[in-house]
Short mmCIF file of C-alpha atoms and ligand atoms in Angstrom, two decimals:
data_model
loop_
_atom_site.label_atom_id
_atom_site.label_comp_id
_atom_site.label_asym_id
_atom_site.label_seq_id
_atom_site.Cartn_x
_atom_site.Cartn_y
_atom_site.Cartn_z
CA MET A 14 -24.66 7.43 1.36
CA ASN A 15 -22.45 7.65 -1.71
CA HIS A 16 -20.11 4.66 -1.89
CA LYS A 17 -18.54 5.48 -5.22
CA ILE A 18 -14.78 5.67 -5.32
CA ALA A 19 -12.10 6.59 -7.84
CA VAL A 20 -8.79 4.75 -7.79
CA MET A 21 -5.62 6.31 -9.19
CA ALA A 22 -2.74 3.90 -9.81
CA SER A 23 0.53 3.76 -11.73
CA GLY A 24 1.77 0.25 -11.01
CA LYS A 25 0.89 -3.38 -10.80
CA GLY A 26 -2.35 -2.73 -8.95
CA SER A 27 -2.30 -5.35 -6.21
CA ASN A 28 -4.05 -2.97 -3.83
CA LEU A 29 -6.73 -2.31 -6.45
CA GLN A 30 -7.14 -6.06 -6.96
CA VAL A 31 -7.65 -6.63 -3.25
CA ILE A 32 -10.18 -3.77 -3.05
CA LEU A 33 -12.14 -5.20 -5.99
CA ASP A 34 -12.04 -8.71 -4.49
CA ALA A 35 -13.24 -7.46 -1.10
CA ILE A 36 -16.11 -5.61 -2.79
CA ALA A 37 -17.05 -8.74 -4.74
CA GLN A 38 -17.07 -10.73 -1.50
CA GLY A 39 -19.24 -8.16 0.26
CA GLN A 40 -16.47 -7.15 2.65
CA CYS A 41 -16.04 -3.57 1.49
CA ALA A 42 -18.92 -1.19 0.92
CA ALA A 43 -17.26 0.60 -1.98
CA GLN A 44 -18.18 0.84 -5.63
CA VAL A 45 -15.19 1.45 -7.91
CA GLU A 46 -16.57 3.80 -10.57
CA VAL A 47 -13.40 4.95 -12.25
CA VAL A 48 -9.77 3.91 -12.38
CA ILE A 49 -7.25 6.40 -13.74
CA SER A 50 -3.61 5.74 -14.57
CA ASN A 51 -0.77 7.89 -15.87
CA LYS A 52 0.93 4.74 -17.26
CA ALA A 53 -0.45 3.02 -20.34
CA ASP A 54 0.96 -0.34 -19.27
CA ALA A 55 -0.08 -0.22 -15.60
CA GLY A 56 -1.27 -3.62 -14.39
CA ALA A 57 -3.98 -1.71 -12.53
CA LEU A 58 -5.71 -0.82 -15.82
CA GLN A 59 -5.99 -4.46 -16.84
CA ILE A 60 -7.19 -5.46 -13.39
CA ALA A 61 -9.89 -2.77 -13.59
CA ARG A 62 -10.99 -3.88 -17.07
CA ASN A 63 -11.15 -7.51 -15.99
CA ALA A 64 -13.31 -6.59 -13.01
CA GLY A 65 -15.70 -4.59 -15.18
CA VAL A 66 -15.02 -1.19 -13.62
CA PRO A 67 -17.34 1.18 -15.53
CA ARG A 68 -14.66 3.70 -16.54
CA VAL A 69 -11.01 2.70 -16.96
CA LEU A 70 -8.87 5.57 -18.18
CA TYR A 71 -5.29 6.12 -19.22
CA LEU A 72 -4.43 9.81 -19.33
CA ASN A 73 -1.03 10.58 -20.82
CA PRO A 74 0.76 13.35 -18.87
CA LYS A 75 2.75 14.28 -22.00
CA GLU A 76 -0.44 15.53 -23.62
CA TYR A 77 -0.83 18.27 -21.01
CA ASP A 78 1.16 21.49 -20.61
CA SER A 79 1.49 21.36 -16.83
CA ARG A 80 0.89 19.25 -13.77
CA ALA A 81 -2.11 21.42 -12.92
CA ALA A 82 -3.61 20.91 -16.39
CA TYR A 83 -3.15 17.15 -16.15
CA ASP A 84 -4.63 17.02 -12.69
CA LEU A 85 -7.58 19.13 -13.83
CA ALA A 86 -8.32 16.55 -16.53
CA CYS A 87 -8.20 13.79 -13.90
CA ALA A 88 -10.44 15.82 -11.59
CA LYS A 89 -13.00 16.29 -14.38
CA GLU A 90 -13.16 12.54 -14.95
CA ILE A 91 -13.58 11.87 -11.25
CA LYS A 92 -16.33 14.48 -10.96
CA LYS A 93 -18.25 12.87 -13.83
CA SER A 94 -18.53 9.78 -11.64
CA ASN A 95 -19.50 11.73 -8.51
CA CYS A 96 -17.05 9.85 -6.28
CA ALA A 97 -17.07 10.23 -2.49
CA LEU A 98 -13.50 9.08 -2.08
CA ILE A 99 -10.33 9.12 -4.16
CA VAL A 100 -8.05 6.21 -3.37
CA LEU A 101 -4.41 6.48 -4.42
CA ALA A 102 -3.03 2.98 -4.86
CA GLY A 103 0.55 3.23 -6.02
CA TYR A 104 -0.06 6.51 -7.86
CA MET A 105 3.48 7.74 -8.49
CA ARG A 106 2.80 11.39 -9.30
CA ILE A 107 2.68 14.28 -6.89
CA LEU A 108 -0.77 15.85 -6.95
CA SER A 109 -1.06 19.60 -7.53
CA PRO A 110 -2.54 21.77 -4.78
CA GLU A 111 -5.39 22.56 -7.19
CA PHE A 112 -6.37 18.89 -7.34
CA ILE A 113 -6.12 18.47 -3.59
CA HIS A 114 -8.29 21.54 -2.98
CA THR A 115 -10.90 20.26 -5.43
CA PHE A 116 -11.51 17.24 -3.17
CA PRO A 117 -11.03 18.45 0.40
CA HIS A 118 -10.41 15.56 2.83
CA GLN A 119 -11.56 13.06 0.22
CA ILE A 120 -8.19 11.73 -0.95
CA ILE A 121 -6.37 8.89 0.80
CA ASN A 122 -3.07 7.16 0.09
CA ILE A 123 -1.18 4.09 1.21
CA HIS A 124 2.52 4.45 1.85
CA PRO A 125 5.00 1.60 2.50
CA SER A 126 6.50 2.84 5.77
CA LEU A 127 5.45 3.83 9.24
CA LEU A 128 5.01 7.54 8.61
CA PRO A 129 6.36 10.01 9.49
CA ALA A 130 9.44 7.86 8.92
CA PHE A 131 10.63 7.41 5.33
CA LYS A 132 8.49 9.77 3.31
CA GLY A 133 9.08 9.85 -0.42
CA ALA A 134 9.37 7.59 -3.44
CA ASP A 135 11.51 4.74 -2.06
CA ALA A 136 10.38 4.19 1.50
CA VAL A 137 11.29 0.50 1.37
CA GLY A 138 14.86 1.15 0.19
CA ASP A 139 15.28 3.99 2.67
CA ALA A 140 14.12 1.78 5.56
CA LEU A 141 16.63 -0.92 4.56
CA LYS A 142 19.43 1.65 4.30
CA ALA A 143 18.60 3.04 7.72
CA GLY A 144 18.79 -0.45 9.24
CA VAL A 145 15.47 -0.21 11.09
CA LYS A 146 14.23 -3.45 12.61
CA VAL A 147 10.54 -2.66 12.18
CA SER A 148 8.73 -1.03 9.28
CA GLY A 149 5.22 -1.23 7.88
CA CYS A 150 2.60 0.77 6.05
CA THR A 151 0.40 3.77 6.64
CA VAL A 152 -2.97 4.83 5.27
CA HIS A 153 -3.21 8.61 5.41
CA ARG A 154 -5.23 11.49 4.10
CA VAL A 155 -3.55 13.47 1.35
CA ASN A 156 -2.77 17.10 1.94
CA GLU A 157 -0.43 19.50 0.16
CA GLU A 158 2.65 18.21 1.92
CA LEU A 159 3.97 14.90 0.60
CA ASP A 160 3.11 11.87 2.80
CA SER A 161 2.12 14.16 5.67
CA GLY A 162 -1.68 14.11 5.99
CA GLU A 163 -3.65 12.71 8.90
CA ILE A 164 -2.74 9.10 9.69
CA LEU A 165 -5.79 6.83 9.50
CA ALA A 166 -4.24 3.40 10.05
CA GLN A 167 -0.87 1.69 10.35
CA ALA A 168 0.44 -1.86 10.48
CA CYS A 169 3.97 -2.98 11.22
CA VAL A 170 6.22 -5.79 10.03
CA PRO A 171 9.66 -6.97 11.13
CA VAL A 172 12.67 -6.14 8.96
CA LEU A 173 15.03 -9.12 8.75
CA ASP A 174 18.79 -8.82 8.25
CA SER A 175 18.52 -11.00 5.17
CA ASP A 176 15.76 -8.92 3.54
CA SER A 177 16.10 -7.82 -0.06
CA TRP A 178 14.02 -4.85 -1.22
CA HIS A 179 11.55 -7.32 -2.69
CA ASP A 180 11.30 -9.39 0.52
CA LEU A 181 10.50 -6.38 2.65
CA HIS A 182 8.12 -4.86 0.11
CA GLN A 183 6.21 -8.11 -0.16
CA ARG A 184 5.87 -8.41 3.62
CA ILE A 185 4.65 -4.82 3.79
CA GLN A 186 2.20 -5.32 0.93
CA GLU A 187 0.45 -8.16 2.76
CA LYS A 188 -0.34 -5.68 5.51
CA GLU A 189 -1.28 -2.97 2.99
CA HIS A 190 -3.88 -5.27 1.52
CA ALA A 191 -5.46 -5.82 4.91
CA ILE A 192 -5.56 -2.26 6.22
CA TYR A 193 -6.45 -0.35 3.04
CA VAL A 194 -9.70 -2.22 2.44
CA GLU A 195 -10.65 -1.81 6.08
CA VAL A 196 -10.08 1.95 6.09
CA ILE A 197 -11.99 2.41 2.83
CA HIS A 198 -14.92 0.46 4.24
CA GLN A 199 -14.87 2.43 7.48
CA LEU A 200 -14.71 5.80 5.75
CA LEU A 201 -17.61 4.97 3.46
CA THR A 202 -19.79 3.59 6.22
CA SER A 203 -19.13 6.34 8.77
CA LYS A 204 -19.36 10.08 8.44
CA ARG A 205 -15.64 10.57 8.14
CA VAL A 206 -15.37 11.12 4.38
CA GLY A 207 -14.90 14.81 3.76
CA ASP A 208 -15.29 15.54 7.45
CA ALA A 209 -13.15 18.59 8.14
CA SER A 210 -13.56 18.26 11.89
CA HIS A 211 -10.74 15.73 11.90
CA HIS A 212 -8.18 18.38 10.99
C1 GRF B 7 2.45 0.08 -2.57
O1 GRF B 7 3.57 -0.49 -1.94
C2 GRF B 7 2.09 1.39 -1.93
O2 GRF B 7 2.45 1.47 -0.59
C3 GRF B 7 2.90 2.36 -2.74
O3 GRF B 7 2.87 1.85 -4.05
C4 GRF B 7 2.71 0.44 -4.01
C5 GRF B 7 1.57 0.07 -4.90
O4 GRF B 7 1.45 -1.30 -5.08
N1 GRF B 7 2.32 3.69 -2.61
P1 GRF B 7 0.32 -1.92 -6.01
O5 GRF B 7 0.44 -1.30 -7.39
O6 GRF B 7 -1.01 -1.66 -5.38
O7 GRF B 7 0.65 -3.38 -6.03
#
């Protein structure tokens, strides 16, 4: 079975780091073939280089005429590596329908809330504003509707009255790091990758 994965990330890359560490420790049956970022200074790129990921790419969105053209370039790079799974780890761009259709049921994301609550770019801030007492994170498949694909795993954390954005995000990230690796491992070692019967 193909265990190759692509990771797309825009930020500091702590989820990528945890995935790479779990692979190195034999706890996750994935092989990170390519890491793509839309940000030249993303921590994720450096993490990937340090870990010896075969292909570490920065693609500048400004060099493409449209979202679809940019996504097509990303898709081409992912196809070169023949990846079974595309893991979004803090990838802060909305994917075009063209990209999503190129990889049916093969794209997963981690989102810092208990979906379907608090979809969108600032789930942590929105949860604090709403005054919820519990939040968490969700691993889900990516479909055309933002943060709305099939839920694969969730974990919850308490929200404390004293929480700053950073406090809550950090508590959520600890759970992200546990559940994302587990889902990736499960998907790659079962028949669920690309399995349309789950929709
Ligand atoms: C995570 O909180 C994830 O839920 C969100 O973006 C953040 C990425 O964090 N989608 P990192 O770059 O993996 O540290």
